[in-house]
mmCIF file of C-alpha atoms in Angstrom:
data_model
loop_
_atom_site.group_PDB
_atom_site.id
_atom_site.type_symbol
_atom_site.label_atom_id
_atom_site.label_comp_id
_atom_site.label_asym_id
_atom_site.label_seq_id
_atom_site.Cartn_x
_atom_site.Cartn_y
_atom_site.Cartn_z
ATOM 1 C CA MET S 1 72.097 169.551 121.227
ATOM 2 C CA ILE S 2 75.054 171.392 119.284
ATOM 3 C CA ARG S 3 77.572 172.693 122.530
ATOM 4 C CA ALA S 4 81.353 172.573 122.358
ATOM 5 C CA ALA S 5 82.570 170.418 124.410
ATOM 6 C CA LYS S 6 84.105 171.518 127.337
ATOM 7 C CA ARG S 7 86.984 171.355 126.771
ATOM 8 C CA GLY S 8 104.219 142.788 121.690
ATOM 9 C CA ALA S 9 106.276 140.965 119.195
ATOM 10 C CA ARG S 10 104.770 138.545 116.971
ATOM 11 C CA GLY S 11 105.610 135.150 116.055
ATOM 12 C CA SER S 12 106.688 134.252 111.491
ATOM 13 C CA ALA S 13 103.566 132.703 111.001
ATOM 14 C CA GLY S 14 101.409 135.559 111.474
ATOM 15 C CA ARG S 15 100.389 134.305 114.843
ATOM 16 C CA PRO S 16 101.595 136.389 118.596
ATOM 17 C CA ALA S 17 104.668 134.796 119.883
ATOM 18 C CA SER S 18 103.181 134.873 123.093
ATOM 19 C CA ARG S 19 100.627 132.760 121.621
ATOM 20 C CA GLN S 20 103.430 130.400 120.043
ATOM 21 C CA ILE S 21 105.563 130.412 123.188
ATOM 22 C CA ASP S 22 102.554 130.056 125.283
ATOM 23 C CA GLN S 23 101.609 126.767 123.598
ATOM 24 C CA ALA S 24 104.932 125.513 123.105
ATOM 25 C CA CYS S 25 105.409 125.690 127.377
ATOM 26 C CA GLN S 26 101.854 124.276 128.402
ATOM 27 C CA ALA S 27 103.054 120.394 127.112
ATOM 28 C CA HIS S 28 106.819 121.125 128.336
ATOM 29 C CA ALA S 29 106.327 122.113 130.972
ATOM 30 C CA ARG S 30 104.932 118.944 132.681
ATOM 31 C CA HIS S 31 108.333 117.663 132.381
ATOM 32 C CA ALA S 32 110.129 120.013 134.084
ATOM 33 C CA PRO S 33 111.309 118.109 137.489
ATOM 34 C CA SER S 34 111.239 121.128 139.341
ATOM 35 C CA ARG S 35 109.415 124.591 139.701
ATOM 36 C CA LEU S 36 113.121 126.363 139.462
ATOM 37 C CA GLY S 37 113.746 123.880 136.920
ATOM 38 C CA ALA S 38 110.329 124.007 135.618
ATOM 39 C CA LEU S 39 110.617 128.316 134.938
ATOM 40 C CA VAL S 40 114.652 127.539 133.326
ATOM 41 C CA ALA S 41 113.564 125.121 131.261
ATOM 42 C CA LEU S 42 110.415 126.870 130.000
ATOM 43 C CA LEU S 43 112.920 129.834 129.475
ATOM 44 C CA VAL S 44 115.047 127.828 127.569
ATOM 45 C CA PHE S 45 113.011 126.470 125.345
ATOM 46 C CA ALA S 46 110.180 128.830 124.170
ATOM 47 C CA ALA S 47 113.553 130.989 123.565
ATOM 48 C CA GLY S 48 114.508 127.240 121.015
ATOM 49 C CA ALA S 49 110.424 127.305 119.822
ATOM 50 C CA LEU S 50 110.736 130.854 118.106
ATOM 51 C CA GLY S 51 114.296 129.846 116.615
ATOM 52 C CA ALA S 52 116.022 132.878 118.712
ATOM 53 C CA PRO S 53 118.763 133.728 120.566
ATOM 54 C CA ALA S 54 119.049 134.268 123.973
ATOM 55 C CA ARG S 55 117.722 137.461 125.003
ATOM 56 C CA ALA S 56 115.487 139.704 127.419
ATOM 57 C CA GLN S 57 112.357 138.525 127.977
ATOM 58 C CA SER S 58 109.141 140.760 126.821
ATOM 59 C CA LYS S 59 106.280 141.025 129.379
ATOM 60 C CA GLU S 60 103.544 138.957 126.753
ATOM 61 C CA GLU S 61 106.784 135.971 126.882
ATOM 62 C CA SER S 62 106.706 136.080 130.656
ATOM 63 C CA VAL S 63 103.181 135.873 131.196
ATOM 64 C CA ALA S 64 102.726 133.037 128.551
ATOM 65 C CA GLN S 65 105.655 131.132 130.393
ATOM 66 C CA CYS S 66 104.478 131.580 134.089
ATOM 67 C CA VAL S 67 100.239 130.446 132.728
ATOM 68 C CA ALA S 68 101.736 127.824 130.961
ATOM 69 C CA ALA S 69 103.456 126.370 134.036
ATOM 70 C CA LEU S 70 100.237 127.611 136.234
ATOM 71 C CA ARG S 71 98.161 125.290 133.684
ATOM 72 C CA ALA S 72 100.645 122.571 134.393
ATOM 73 C CA ARG S 73 101.021 123.080 137.961
ATOM 74 C CA PRO S 74 98.512 125.518 139.781
ATOM 75 C CA GLU S 75 99.639 125.393 143.323
ATOM 76 C CA ASP S 76 103.295 126.921 141.865
ATOM 77 C CA ASP S 77 104.417 129.936 143.736
ATOM 78 C CA GLU S 78 107.417 130.797 141.454
ATOM 79 C CA ALA S 79 105.309 130.835 138.691
ATOM 80 C CA LYS S 80 102.788 133.024 140.641
ATOM 81 C CA ARG S 81 105.584 135.778 141.773
ATOM 82 C CA LEU S 82 106.814 135.908 138.041
ATOM 83 C CA LEU S 83 103.080 136.080 137.007
ATOM 84 C CA ARG S 84 102.314 139.118 139.286
ATOM 85 C CA ARG S 85 106.433 140.900 138.938
ATOM 86 C CA ALA S 86 104.881 141.046 134.904
ATOM 87 C CA PHE S 87 102.179 143.690 136.197
ATOM 88 C CA THR S 88 103.797 146.399 137.242
ATOM 89 C CA GLU S 89 104.777 149.489 135.394
ATOM 90 C CA VAL S 90 103.816 148.858 131.645
ATOM 91 C CA TYR S 91 101.420 146.042 131.374
ATOM 92 C CA PRO S 92 101.644 143.596 128.487
ATOM 93 C CA SER S 93 100.243 144.514 125.159
ATOM 94 C CA PHE S 94 98.859 140.916 124.963
ATOM 95 C CA LEU S 95 97.434 138.299 126.907
ATOM 96 C CA PRO S 96 96.588 134.682 126.825
ATOM 97 C CA ALA S 97 92.812 133.491 126.506
ATOM 98 C CA ASP S 98 92.961 131.815 129.961
ATOM 99 C CA ILE S 99 94.551 134.539 131.797
ATOM 100 C CA LEU S 100 92.012 135.550 133.906
ATOM 101 C CA THR S 101 91.694 131.557 135.524
ATOM 102 C CA PHE S 102 95.807 132.874 136.943
ATOM 103 C CA LEU S 103 95.399 137.037 136.615
ATOM 104 C CA PRO S 104 96.798 138.583 140.349
ATOM 105 C CA LEU S 105 94.795 141.368 140.003
ATOM 106 C CA PRO S 106 91.633 142.688 141.122
ATOM 107 C CA HIS S 107 89.321 142.830 138.098
ATOM 108 C CA GLN S 108 85.981 143.624 136.504
ATOM 109 C CA VAL S 109 85.001 141.141 133.743
ATOM 110 C CA CYS S 110 82.287 142.742 131.408
ATOM 111 C CA GLU S 111 80.051 142.051 128.447
ATOM 112 C CA ASP S 112 78.813 144.113 126.422
ATOM 113 C CA ARG S 113 76.373 143.607 123.241
ATOM 114 C CA ALA S 114 75.527 145.937 120.244
ATOM 115 C CA THR S 115 71.972 144.005 119.618
ATOM 116 C CA GLU S 116 70.165 140.438 121.112
ATOM 117 C CA SER S 117 71.498 138.815 118.384
ATOM 118 C CA THR S 118 75.336 139.959 118.483
ATOM 119 C CA PRO S 119 77.638 137.778 120.034
ATOM 120 C CA PRO S 120 79.030 139.504 122.986
ATOM 121 C CA GLN S 121 82.432 141.720 123.400
ATOM 122 C CA ARG S 122 84.310 140.212 126.274
ATOM 123 C CA THR S 123 86.816 142.289 128.062
ATOM 124 C CA PHE S 124 87.973 143.113 131.493
ATOM 125 C CA PHE S 125 89.716 146.244 132.931
ATOM 126 C CA THR S 126 92.344 146.192 136.386
ATOM 127 C CA THR S 127 90.819 147.681 139.365
ATOM 128 C CA GLY S 128 94.160 147.434 141.705
ATOM 129 C CA LEU S 129 97.522 146.892 141.364
ATOM 130 C CA ALA S 130 99.550 143.682 141.932
ATOM 131 C CA PHE S 131 102.628 145.589 144.023
ATOM 132 C CA PRO S 132 102.291 149.653 145.110
ATOM 133 C CA ASP S 133 103.238 151.667 142.981
ATOM 134 C CA ALA S 134 104.970 154.735 142.975
ATOM 135 C CA SER S 135 106.151 155.588 139.941
ATOM 136 C CA ARG S 136 104.225 158.994 138.212
ATOM 137 C CA ARG S 137 103.490 159.137 134.977
ATOM 138 C CA GLN S 138 103.661 162.417 133.270
ATOM 139 C CA ASP S 139 100.185 163.372 130.436
ATOM 140 C CA PRO S 140 102.471 164.218 127.505
ATOM 141 C CA GLU S 141 100.326 167.767 127.052
ATOM 142 C CA LYS S 142 99.195 169.065 130.196
ATOM 143 C CA ARG S 143 102.180 167.657 131.810
ATOM 144 C CA GLN S 144 101.105 166.638 135.594
ATOM 145 C CA ALA S 145 101.797 163.766 137.317
ATOM 146 C CA PHE S 146 99.539 160.785 137.874
ATOM 147 C CA ASN S 147 100.042 157.336 140.281
ATOM 148 C CA ARG S 148 97.907 155.023 139.285
ATOM 149 C CA VAL S 149 96.312 153.222 135.720
ATOM 150 C CA LEU S 150 93.730 151.100 134.910
ATOM 151 C CA HIS S 151 93.791 148.762 132.349
ATOM 152 C CA ALA S 152 91.743 147.234 130.305
ATOM 153 C CA TYR S 153 91.949 144.505 128.019
ATOM 154 C CA VAL S 154 89.192 143.406 125.068
ATOM 155 C CA GLN S 155 88.937 139.310 123.873
ATOM 156 C CA GLU S 156 89.991 138.903 120.111
ATOM 157 C CA GLU S 157 88.164 136.509 118.407
ATOM 158 C CA GLY S 158 91.405 134.252 118.953
ATOM 159 C CA GLY S 159 90.587 134.498 122.831
ATOM 160 C CA GLU S 160 93.515 136.427 122.924
ATOM 161 C CA TRP S 161 93.128 139.428 124.947
ATOM 162 C CA ARG S 162 94.681 142.841 124.061
ATOM 163 C CA LEU S 163 95.210 146.076 125.393
ATOM 164 C CA ALA S 164 92.997 148.376 124.729
ATOM 165 C CA PHE S 165 92.396 150.909 126.907
ATOM 166 C CA ARG S 166 94.046 153.120 130.476
ATOM 167 C CA VAL S 167 92.536 155.475 132.345
ATOM 168 C CA LEU S 168 95.599 157.127 134.425
ATOM 169 C CA TYR S 169 95.057 159.514 137.721
ATOM 170 C CA ASP S 170 96.143 160.397 140.500
ATOM 171 C CA ALA S 171 94.754 159.132 143.695
ATOM 172 C CA HIS S 172 95.256 161.469 145.836
ATOM 173 C CA GLN S 173 92.607 164.018 143.616
ATOM 174 C CA GLU S 174 89.134 164.012 145.370
ATOM 175 C CA GLY S 175 86.839 162.099 143.015
ATOM 176 C CA ALA S 176 89.364 160.500 141.068
ATOM 177 C CA GLU S 177 89.557 156.507 142.507
ATOM 178 C CA GLU S 178 85.628 156.897 142.207
ATOM 179 C CA LEU S 179 85.488 158.176 138.714
ATOM 180 C CA ALA S 180 88.055 155.907 136.740
ATOM 181 C CA PRO S 181 85.876 152.851 136.841
ATOM 182 C CA ARG S 182 83.356 154.655 136.037
ATOM 183 C CA ALA S 183 84.830 156.408 132.989
ATOM 184 C CA MET S 184 86.585 152.566 131.699
ATOM 185 C CA ARG S 185 83.658 151.471 131.263
ATOM 186 C CA GLU S 186 82.164 153.645 129.273
ATOM 187 C CA LEU S 187 85.230 153.215 127.412
ATOM 188 C CA LEU S 188 84.493 149.929 126.837
ATOM 189 C CA ARG S 189 80.830 150.224 126.270
ATOM 190 C CA VAL S 190 81.592 152.582 123.089
ATOM 191 C CA ARG S 191 84.171 150.878 122.039
ATOM 192 C CA ALA S 192 81.895 147.731 121.416
ATOM 193 C CA VAL S 193 78.916 149.266 119.782
ATOM 194 C CA THR S 194 80.702 151.434 117.633
ATOM 195 C CA LEU S 195 82.831 148.381 116.076
ATOM 196 C CA ALA S 196 80.036 146.288 116.099
ATOM 197 C CA HIS S 197 78.778 148.700 113.592
ATOM 198 C CA ILE S 198 80.998 150.551 111.350
ATOM 199 C CA GLY S 199 84.691 149.319 112.866
ATOM 200 C CA ASP S 200 87.444 151.633 113.073
ATOM 201 C CA PRO S 201 87.609 153.317 109.290
ATOM 202 C CA ARG S 202 90.412 155.864 110.763
ATOM 203 C CA ARG S 203 92.291 152.673 112.963
ATOM 204 C CA ALA S 204 92.282 154.880 116.212
ATOM 205 C CA LEU S 205 91.822 151.598 118.464
ATOM 206 C CA SER S 206 94.592 149.498 116.569
ATOM 207 C CA ALA S 207 96.432 150.919 119.340
ATOM 208 C CA PRO S 208 95.857 151.816 123.238
ATOM 209 C CA VAL S 209 93.720 154.528 123.898
ATOM 210 C CA ASP S 210 94.577 156.655 127.518
ATOM 211 C CA LEU S 211 92.275 158.455 129.315
ATOM 212 C CA TRP S 212 93.519 161.669 131.817
ATOM 213 C CA LEU S 213 91.425 162.249 134.611
ATOM 214 C CA LEU S 214 92.740 166.216 135.706
ATOM 215 C CA GLY S 215 92.100 166.967 139.274
ATOM 216 C CA ASN S 216 91.420 170.431 138.346
ATOM 217 C CA GLY S 217 88.922 171.962 136.276
ATOM 218 C CA ASP S 218 85.323 172.798 135.214
ATOM 219 C CA GLY S 219 83.819 169.111 134.481
ATOM 220 C CA GLY S 220 84.922 169.747 130.531
ATOM 221 C CA ALA S 221 86.408 167.009 128.349
ATOM 222 C CA GLU S 222 89.010 167.260 125.500
ATOM 223 C CA GLN S 223 91.020 165.454 122.828
ATOM 224 C CA SER S 224 94.708 166.074 121.665
ATOM 225 C CA GLY S 225 95.828 163.132 119.133
ATOM 226 C CA PRO S 226 95.330 160.042 120.911
ATOM 227 C CA ASN S 227 94.926 161.186 124.782
ATOM 228 C CA LEU S 228 91.234 162.251 126.100
ATOM 229 C CA TYR S 229 91.129 164.410 129.438
ATOM 230 C CA LEU S 230 88.415 164.630 131.501
ATOM 231 C CA HIS S 231 88.909 167.513 133.706
ATOM 232 C CA GLY S 232 87.819 168.301 137.198
ATOM 233 C CA THR S 233 87.625 165.147 139.179
ATOM 234 C CA ARG S 234 85.796 167.313 142.158
ATOM 235 C CA ASN S 235 82.610 167.875 139.892
ATOM 236 C CA THR S 236 80.345 165.682 140.160
ATOM 237 C CA ARG S 237 79.185 163.967 136.224
ATOM 238 C CA ALA S 238 75.942 162.747 136.244
ATOM 239 C CA PRO S 239 76.265 159.300 134.125
ATOM 240 C CA LEU S 240 75.115 159.735 131.404
ATOM 241 C CA GLU S 241 76.447 162.864 130.695
ATOM 242 C CA LEU S 242 79.540 160.666 131.293
ATOM 243 C CA LEU S 243 79.048 158.810 128.212
ATOM 244 C CA ARG S 244 78.030 161.914 126.136
ATOM 245 C CA GLN S 245 81.700 163.157 127.545
ATOM 246 C CA ILE S 246 83.522 159.897 126.706
ATOM 247 C CA ALA S 247 81.142 159.521 123.089
ATOM 248 C CA HIS S 248 82.185 162.677 122.032
ATOM 249 C CA GLU S 249 86.218 162.780 122.964
ATOM 250 C CA LEU S 250 85.799 159.126 121.100
ATOM 251 C CA GLY S 251 84.012 160.166 117.671
ATOM 252 C CA HIS S 252 87.092 163.164 117.529
ATOM 253 C CA LEU S 253 89.333 160.081 116.913
ATOM 254 C CA ILE S 254 87.320 157.214 115.522
ATOM 255 C CA PHE S 255 84.800 159.248 112.782
ATOM 256 C CA PRO S 256 86.815 160.998 109.850
ATOM 257 C CA ALA S 257 87.091 164.449 111.090
ATOM 258 C CA ILE S 258 84.076 166.954 109.768
ATOM 259 C CA GLY S 259 85.619 171.448 109.087
ATOM 260 C CA PRO S 260 87.611 173.013 109.910
ATOM 261 C CA LEU S 261 84.290 174.710 111.340
ATOM 262 C CA ASP S 262 84.036 178.221 112.892
ATOM 263 C CA GLU S 263 81.333 177.171 115.472
ATOM 264 C CA PRO S 264 80.868 175.636 118.308
ATOM 265 C CA GLU S 265 84.039 173.321 117.078
ATOM 266 C CA THR S 266 86.978 173.607 114.809
ATOM 267 C CA TRP S 267 86.399 169.677 114.530
ATOM 268 C CA GLY S 268 82.780 168.621 114.685
ATOM 269 C CA ASN S 269 83.329 164.636 114.456
ATOM 270 C CA GLY S 270 82.785 164.703 118.575
ATOM 271 C CA PHE S 271 79.446 165.463 117.505
ATOM 272 C CA LEU S 272 79.239 162.839 115.210
ATOM 273 C CA GLY S 273 79.997 160.113 117.724
ATOM 274 C CA GLU S 274 77.528 161.797 120.344
ATOM 275 C CA VAL S 275 74.591 161.521 118.031
ATOM 276 C CA LEU S 276 75.537 158.622 116.254
ATOM 277 C CA ILE S 277 77.386 156.239 119.327
ATOM 278 C CA LEU S 278 74.242 157.365 121.918
ATOM 279 C CA ARG S 279 71.798 156.372 119.550
ATOM 280 C CA TRP S 280 73.352 152.642 118.832
ATOM 281 C CA LEU S 281 73.546 152.679 122.960
ATOM 282 C CA ALA S 282 69.996 153.581 123.267
ATOM 283 C CA ARG S 283 68.915 150.998 120.987
ATOM 284 C CA ALA S 284 71.452 147.775 122.295
ATOM 285 C CA PRO S 285 71.177 145.732 125.407
ATOM 286 C CA ALA S 286 72.436 147.722 128.508
ATOM 287 C CA PRO S 287 74.217 145.575 130.452
ATOM 288 C CA LYS S 288 73.220 144.552 133.786
ATOM 289 C CA GLU S 289 75.578 147.048 135.582
ATOM 290 C CA SER S 290 75.482 150.142 133.413
ATOM 291 C CA ALA S 291 74.851 153.209 136.123
ATOM 292 C CA VAL S 292 73.059 155.010 132.919
ATOM 293 C CA PRO S 293 69.043 154.870 133.360
ATOM 294 C CA ALA S 294 67.465 153.654 129.936
ATOM 295 C CA GLU S 295 65.056 155.921 130.400
ATOM 296 C CA ALA S 296 67.505 158.376 130.362
ATOM 297 C CA LEU S 297 69.272 157.550 127.718
ATOM 298 C CA ALA S 298 66.162 156.864 125.067
ATOM 299 C CA ALA S 299 64.769 160.391 125.736
ATOM 300 C CA TYR S 300 68.336 162.299 125.289
ATOM 301 C CA VAL S 301 68.242 160.957 121.921
ATOM 302 C CA ARG S 302 64.046 161.455 121.535
ATOM 303 C CA GLN S 303 64.888 164.900 121.880
ATOM 304 C CA GLU S 304 68.898 165.590 121.172
ATOM 305 C CA VAL S 305 69.154 163.113 118.461
ATOM 306 C CA GLU S 306 66.450 162.584 116.137
ATOM 307 C CA PRO S 307 65.350 165.869 115.669
ATOM 308 C CA LEU S 308 68.287 166.206 113.681
ATOM 309 C CA ALA S 309 67.491 163.104 110.943
ATOM 310 C CA ARG S 310 63.936 164.535 110.552
ATOM 311 C CA ALA S 311 65.143 167.835 110.416
ATOM 312 C CA PHE S 312 67.357 166.614 107.412
ATOM 313 C CA ALA S 313 64.600 164.872 105.488
ATOM 314 C CA VAL S 314 62.777 167.857 105.790
ATOM 315 C CA ALA S 315 65.161 170.197 104.325
ATOM 316 C CA GLY S 316 67.020 168.127 101.964
ATOM 317 C CA TRP S 317 70.387 168.758 100.110
ATOM 318 C CA ALA S 318 69.282 172.688 99.709
ATOM 319 C CA GLY S 319 69.165 173.158 103.543
ATOM 320 C CA PHE S 320 73.184 173.121 102.794
ATOM 321 C CA ALA S 321 73.422 176.354 101.003
ATOM 322 C CA GLY S 322 75.038 179.187 102.851
ATOM 323 C CA GLU S 323 77.527 179.468 105.205
ATOM 324 C CA GLU S 324 79.263 175.651 105.509
ATOM 325 C CA ARG S 325 81.091 176.396 108.365
ATOM 326 C CA SER S 326 78.625 176.965 110.743
ATOM 327 C CA ALA S 327 76.933 175.457 113.622
ATOM 328 C CA GLY S 328 73.729 174.988 111.423
ATOM 329 C CA SER S 329 75.640 173.608 108.753
ATOM 330 C CA LEU S 330 77.270 170.937 110.880
ATOM 331 C CA ARG S 331 73.858 170.265 112.618
ATOM 332 C CA LEU S 332 72.387 169.977 108.949
ATOM 333 C CA LEU S 333 75.134 167.010 108.125
ATOM 334 C CA LEU S 334 74.649 165.910 111.747
ATOM 335 C CA GLY S 335 70.651 165.047 109.958
ATOM 336 C CA MET S 336 72.215 163.807 106.810
ATOM 337 C CA VAL S 337 74.053 161.193 108.753
ATOM 338 C CA LEU S 338 71.946 159.926 110.511
ATOM 339 C CA HIS S 339 69.166 159.883 107.696
ATOM 340 C CA LEU S 340 71.291 157.865 106.140
ATOM 341 C CA GLU S 341 71.477 155.637 108.740
ATOM 342 C CA ASP S 342 67.631 155.491 108.388
ATOM 343 C CA THR S 343 67.052 154.594 105.137
ATOM 344 C CA GLN S 344 69.799 152.746 104.094
ATOM 345 C CA GLY S 345 71.442 151.249 107.480
ATOM 346 C CA THR S 346 74.693 150.821 108.595
ATOM 347 C CA LYS S 347 76.298 149.835 106.132
ATOM 348 C CA ALA S 348 76.182 153.202 104.205
ATOM 349 C CA LEU S 349 77.782 154.831 106.931
ATOM 350 C CA SER S 350 80.820 152.583 105.908
ATOM 351 C CA GLU S 351 80.947 153.073 102.542
ATOM 352 C CA LEU S 352 80.342 156.810 103.256
ATOM 353 C CA MET S 353 83.886 157.230 105.391
ATOM 354 C CA ARG S 354 85.514 154.880 103.178
ATOM 355 C CA SER S 355 84.541 157.308 100.329
ATOM 356 C CA LEU S 356 85.581 160.172 101.762
ATOM 357 C CA ASN S 357 87.439 163.441 99.994
ATOM 358 C CA GLY S 358 88.428 165.669 102.342
ATOM 359 C CA THR S 359 87.222 167.075 105.646
ATOM 360 C CA THR S 360 84.963 169.755 104.865
ATOM 361 C CA VAL S 361 81.049 170.038 104.336
ATOM 362 C CA PRO S 362 80.734 170.652 100.745
ATOM 363 C CA HIS S 363 83.104 167.020 100.962
ATOM 364 C CA TRP S 364 81.264 165.082 103.233
ATOM 365 C CA ILE S 365 77.807 165.766 100.692
ATOM 366 C CA ASP S 366 79.164 164.697 97.560
ATOM 367 C CA ALA S 367 80.052 161.245 99.740
ATOM 368 C CA ALA S 368 76.972 161.177 100.626
ATOM 369 C CA ARG S 369 74.916 162.212 97.504
ATOM 370 C CA PRO S 370 74.956 159.025 96.261
ATOM 371 C CA LEU S 371 74.234 156.582 98.260
ATOM 372 C CA LEU S 372 71.321 158.995 99.195
ATOM 373 C CA THR S 373 70.234 159.490 95.572
ATOM 374 C CA PRO S 374 67.706 156.646 94.341
#
């Protein structure tokens, strides 16, 4: 199974500024004498509500004001126009709770559950542009140009939406237009199930993560800092393989480092992402729009993941004797983590990741031993 993966402003009260403005403007907009007057009054009143001097508006503030105006007057064409303008170039980091009622972009709403009894994680991602986007972006690693981007937002506990992922691609590259929404959907599934089980131990998901789809390549994937890459948009990826790649590369971001290793990769936390996340997804209710057949995912976990847990249960700590940087040592460590979840639950996994004092295999063993020893 182990193989190398191919390689906003916030107010002083602690609430997002957009939410404070939104609440103030919603009441004020009802009394504005005209459409233009409403918008001008909203601008002035919003700045006064925050005690701030006149300044350039943020995208978050602009969206909050437009939504407040549209709640009061749904036919307000000027507010609609300004709202559309907010979704060009750099998108807002936060959006009001009821943005879906007014969102001027085609989008897909998603729900993911970690278990049947847990509440769903609500998300949405854009599937088109409000305006044709003529600008081109360059990724920080490969310096290639991209002219399209999908944005995904996740709903926070208070109802507000936060930007979580961007998938960037070149619309002229064969296969990119079809791959982008598929990849985005798997990013959201992986995020939801991981947060539900262990949270975000490295705070890797506190800022938006970018996935870049490269036209050339052999169908592999890699991670570099906060950026993920899928190589070869024209390569056909089976749904399960795409999910595995996403879980592996996000694993490098989310899970504590394992290594350095001599093989199969320098850092093994991508493989930890594979085995844990695919196992969690196999046990979770599948969303009805899932492209990954439940039987295929269950078979993968049965054949590639569960044998690792059984191998550690048989070998125990003695199995680690010898090369600590080898693929065999990594396999046993993955089995150790899976066995810990089997016997002590996911709470023990979170404790393990919090108690690590280093990245090597011996560091992981030292952190896990007290949790597995009666």
